[in-house]
Protein backbone atom coordinates (compact mmCIF):
# COMPACT_ATOMS: atom_id res chain seq x y z
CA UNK A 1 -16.37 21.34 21.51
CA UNK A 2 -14.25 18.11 21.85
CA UNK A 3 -11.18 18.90 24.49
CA UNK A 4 -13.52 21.12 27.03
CA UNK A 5 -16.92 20.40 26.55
CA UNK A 6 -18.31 22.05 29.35
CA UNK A 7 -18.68 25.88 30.14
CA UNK A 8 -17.45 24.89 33.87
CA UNK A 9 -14.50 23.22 32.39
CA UNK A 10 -14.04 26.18 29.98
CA UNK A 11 -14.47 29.00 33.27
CA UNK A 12 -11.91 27.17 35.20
CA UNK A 13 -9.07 27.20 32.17
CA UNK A 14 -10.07 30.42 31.74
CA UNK A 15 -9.72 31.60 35.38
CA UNK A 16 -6.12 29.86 34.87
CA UNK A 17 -5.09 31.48 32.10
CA UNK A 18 -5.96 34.68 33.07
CA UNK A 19 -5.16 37.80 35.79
CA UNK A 20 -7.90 38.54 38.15
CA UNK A 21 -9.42 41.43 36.46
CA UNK A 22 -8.99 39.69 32.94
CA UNK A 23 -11.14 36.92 34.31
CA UNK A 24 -13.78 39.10 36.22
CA UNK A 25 -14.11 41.24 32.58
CA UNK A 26 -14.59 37.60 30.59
CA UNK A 27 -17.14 36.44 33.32
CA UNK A 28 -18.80 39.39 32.16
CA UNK A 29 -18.82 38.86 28.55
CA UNK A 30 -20.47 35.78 29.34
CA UNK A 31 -22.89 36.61 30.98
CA UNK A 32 -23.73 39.69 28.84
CA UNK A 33 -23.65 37.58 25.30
CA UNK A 34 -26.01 34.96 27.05
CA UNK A 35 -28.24 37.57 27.88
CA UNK A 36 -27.89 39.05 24.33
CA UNK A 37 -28.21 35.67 22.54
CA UNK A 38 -31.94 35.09 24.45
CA UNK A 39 -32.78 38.26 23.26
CA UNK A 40 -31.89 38.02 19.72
CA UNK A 41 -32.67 34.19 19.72
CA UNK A 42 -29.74 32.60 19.37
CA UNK A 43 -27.50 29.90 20.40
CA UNK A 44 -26.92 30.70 24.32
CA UNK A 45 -24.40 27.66 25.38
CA UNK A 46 -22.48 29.58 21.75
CA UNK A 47 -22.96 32.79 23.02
CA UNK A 48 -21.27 31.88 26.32
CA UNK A 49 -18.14 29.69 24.97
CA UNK A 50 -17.65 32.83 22.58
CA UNK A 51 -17.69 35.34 25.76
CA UNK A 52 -15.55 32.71 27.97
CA UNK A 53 -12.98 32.26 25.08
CA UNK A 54 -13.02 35.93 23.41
CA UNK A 55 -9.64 37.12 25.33
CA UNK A 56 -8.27 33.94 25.86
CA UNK A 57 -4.76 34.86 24.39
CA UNK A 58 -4.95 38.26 26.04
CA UNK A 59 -2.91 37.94 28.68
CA UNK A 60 -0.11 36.35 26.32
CA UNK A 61 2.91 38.04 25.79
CA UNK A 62 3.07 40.30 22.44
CA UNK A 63 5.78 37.78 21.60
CA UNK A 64 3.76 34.71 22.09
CA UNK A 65 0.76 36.14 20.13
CA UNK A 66 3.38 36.63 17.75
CA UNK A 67 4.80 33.78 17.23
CA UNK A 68 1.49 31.90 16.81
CA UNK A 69 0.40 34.07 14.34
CA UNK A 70 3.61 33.47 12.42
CA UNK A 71 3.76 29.76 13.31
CA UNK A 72 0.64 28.73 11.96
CA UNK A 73 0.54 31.42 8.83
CA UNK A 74 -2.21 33.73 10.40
CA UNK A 75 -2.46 36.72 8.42
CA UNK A 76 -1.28 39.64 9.97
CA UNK A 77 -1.09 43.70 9.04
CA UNK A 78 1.45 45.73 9.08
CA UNK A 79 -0.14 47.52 12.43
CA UNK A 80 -0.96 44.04 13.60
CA UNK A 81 3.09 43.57 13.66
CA UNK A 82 3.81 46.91 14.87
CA UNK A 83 1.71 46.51 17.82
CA UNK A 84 1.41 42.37 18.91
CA UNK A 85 -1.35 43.19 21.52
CA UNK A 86 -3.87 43.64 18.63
CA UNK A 87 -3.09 39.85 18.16
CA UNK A 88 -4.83 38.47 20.50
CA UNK A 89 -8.37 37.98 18.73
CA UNK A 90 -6.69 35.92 16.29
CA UNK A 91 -4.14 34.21 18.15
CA UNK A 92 -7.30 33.73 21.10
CA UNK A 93 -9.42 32.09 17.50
CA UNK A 94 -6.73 29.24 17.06
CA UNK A 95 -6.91 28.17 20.65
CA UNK A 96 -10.14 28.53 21.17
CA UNK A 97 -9.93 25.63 18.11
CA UNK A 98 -6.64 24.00 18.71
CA UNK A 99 -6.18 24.07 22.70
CA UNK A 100 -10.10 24.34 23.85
CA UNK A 101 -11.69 22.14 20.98
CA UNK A 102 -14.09 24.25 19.55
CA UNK A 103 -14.87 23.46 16.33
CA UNK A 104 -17.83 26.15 15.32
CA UNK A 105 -16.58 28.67 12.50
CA UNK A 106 -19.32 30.96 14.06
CA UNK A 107 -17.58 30.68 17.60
CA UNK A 108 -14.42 31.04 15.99
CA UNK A 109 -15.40 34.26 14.20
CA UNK A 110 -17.21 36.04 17.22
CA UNK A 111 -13.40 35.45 18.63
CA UNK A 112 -11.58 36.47 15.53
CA UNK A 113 -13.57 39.40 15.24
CA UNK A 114 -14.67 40.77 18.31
CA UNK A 115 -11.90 43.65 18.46
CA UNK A 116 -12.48 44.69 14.83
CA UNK A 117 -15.73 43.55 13.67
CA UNK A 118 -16.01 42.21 9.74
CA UNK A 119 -18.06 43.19 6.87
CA UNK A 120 -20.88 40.21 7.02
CA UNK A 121 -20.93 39.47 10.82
CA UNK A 122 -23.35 37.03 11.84
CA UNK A 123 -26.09 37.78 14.67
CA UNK A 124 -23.38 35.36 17.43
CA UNK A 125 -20.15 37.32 16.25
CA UNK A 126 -22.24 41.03 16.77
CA UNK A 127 -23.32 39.80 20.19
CA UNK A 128 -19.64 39.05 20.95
CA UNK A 129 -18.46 42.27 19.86
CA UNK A 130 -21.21 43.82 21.76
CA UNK A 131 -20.80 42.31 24.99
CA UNK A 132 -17.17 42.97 25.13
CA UNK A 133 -18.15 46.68 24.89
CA UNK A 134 -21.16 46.71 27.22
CA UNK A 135 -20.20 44.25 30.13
CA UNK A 136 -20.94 45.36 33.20
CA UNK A 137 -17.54 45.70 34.47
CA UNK A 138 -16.60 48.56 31.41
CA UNK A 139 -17.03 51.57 33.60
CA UNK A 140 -15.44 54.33 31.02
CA UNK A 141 -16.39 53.19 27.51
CA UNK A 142 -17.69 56.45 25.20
CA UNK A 143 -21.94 56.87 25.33
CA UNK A 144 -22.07 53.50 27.76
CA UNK A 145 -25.09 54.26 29.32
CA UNK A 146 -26.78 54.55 25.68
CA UNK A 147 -25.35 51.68 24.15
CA UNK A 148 -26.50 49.35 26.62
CA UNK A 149 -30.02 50.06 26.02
CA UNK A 150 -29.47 49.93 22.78
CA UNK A 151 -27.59 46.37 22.52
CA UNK A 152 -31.09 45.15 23.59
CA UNK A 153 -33.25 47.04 21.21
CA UNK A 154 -31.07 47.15 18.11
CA UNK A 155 -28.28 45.30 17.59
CA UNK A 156 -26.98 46.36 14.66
CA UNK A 157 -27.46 50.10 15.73
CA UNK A 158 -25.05 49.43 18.95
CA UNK A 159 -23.16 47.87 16.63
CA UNK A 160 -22.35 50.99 14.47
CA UNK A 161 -22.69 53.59 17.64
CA UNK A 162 -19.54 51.69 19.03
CA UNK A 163 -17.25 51.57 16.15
CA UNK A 164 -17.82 54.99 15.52
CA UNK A 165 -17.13 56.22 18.92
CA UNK A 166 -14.29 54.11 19.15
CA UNK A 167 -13.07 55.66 15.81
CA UNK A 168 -13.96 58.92 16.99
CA UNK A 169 -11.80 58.00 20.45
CA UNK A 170 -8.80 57.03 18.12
CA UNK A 171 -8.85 60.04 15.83
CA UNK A 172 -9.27 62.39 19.33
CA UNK A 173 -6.13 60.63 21.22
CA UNK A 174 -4.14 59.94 17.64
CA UNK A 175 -4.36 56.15 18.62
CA UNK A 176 -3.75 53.61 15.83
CA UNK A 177 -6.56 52.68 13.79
CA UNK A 178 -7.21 48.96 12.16
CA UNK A 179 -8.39 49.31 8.92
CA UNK A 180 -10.90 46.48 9.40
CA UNK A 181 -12.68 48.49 12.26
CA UNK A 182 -13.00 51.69 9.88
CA UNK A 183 -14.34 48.71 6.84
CA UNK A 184 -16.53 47.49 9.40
CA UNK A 185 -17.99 51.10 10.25
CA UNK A 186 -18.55 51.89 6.37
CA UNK A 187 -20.26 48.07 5.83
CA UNK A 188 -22.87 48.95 8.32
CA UNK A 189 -23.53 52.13 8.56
């Protein structure tokens, strides 16, 4: 991190950038990928710029998340176009790197792929991914109660238990499906 070294820094910007309940739900990823990242032994103080930064360009408008995407040629599907709000793990991985200095391609990854997952996810960008599901503000997320216990036993386990419930919610309300979160699903399971 160059621009805003420091997670207090980071919180603060964060608390700017965001609505209320956005910020109370990132506080929580924090937390929850710190207390992942002891567990699994790795990097906490990466753990917890991931979680502060993961929804950073959530509460951007579709059109902003857009037009960074287009702006700075960041590769976008066709259901990424159709629906902007999907953006904002990639748009939220450029300024975690261009407006909040991080430089770490495994803090940039937990951000880029926290929504999706990736074949090949590192132990920091599964944390991510997990923490976003498990926080302790999600209150309605499919099997909660079992993935939480999970997250701390097995973390590639939780890993797979979410995408496929999350597929399984998609399929059961006709929601749109990213192809990288069904890619994901195969990889690991």
């Amino acid at each position: 991190m160059k621009k805003s070294n420091s997670l207090k820094k980071l919180r603060k910007a964060m608390e700017k950038a965001q609505n209320a309940r956005r910020f109370e739900h990132t506080l929580g990823v924090e937390y929850t990928a710190a207390a992942l990242a002891m567990r699994y032994d790795c990097d906490v103080k990466s753990a917890q710029i991931a979680g502060l930064l993961h929804d950073c360009a959530k509460c951007l408008s579709d059109e902003k998340r857009l037009s960074i995407c287009e702006k700075n040629h960041i590769p976008m599907t066709e259901l990424e176009r159709r629906n902007p709000f999907l953006l904002h793990a990639k748009a939220g991985a450029y300024l975690a790197e261009k407006k909040y200095g991080v430089s770490n391609p495994d803090i940039l990854n937990a951000i880029r792929s926290h929504t999706t997952g990736r074949q090949g996810m590192s132990t920091l960008e599964k944390i991510v991914f997990i923490a976003d599901y498990i926080e302790p503000g999600r209150k309605h997320a499919p099997n909660l109660k079992q993935v939480r216990k999970l997250a701390f036993t097995d973390l590639d386990e939780a890993l797979v238990k979410i995408l496929g419930d999350t597929l399984h919610y998609l399929k059961e309300t006709g929601g749109d499906i990213d192809p990288m979160t069904e890619e994901t699903w195969r990889y690991y399971s």
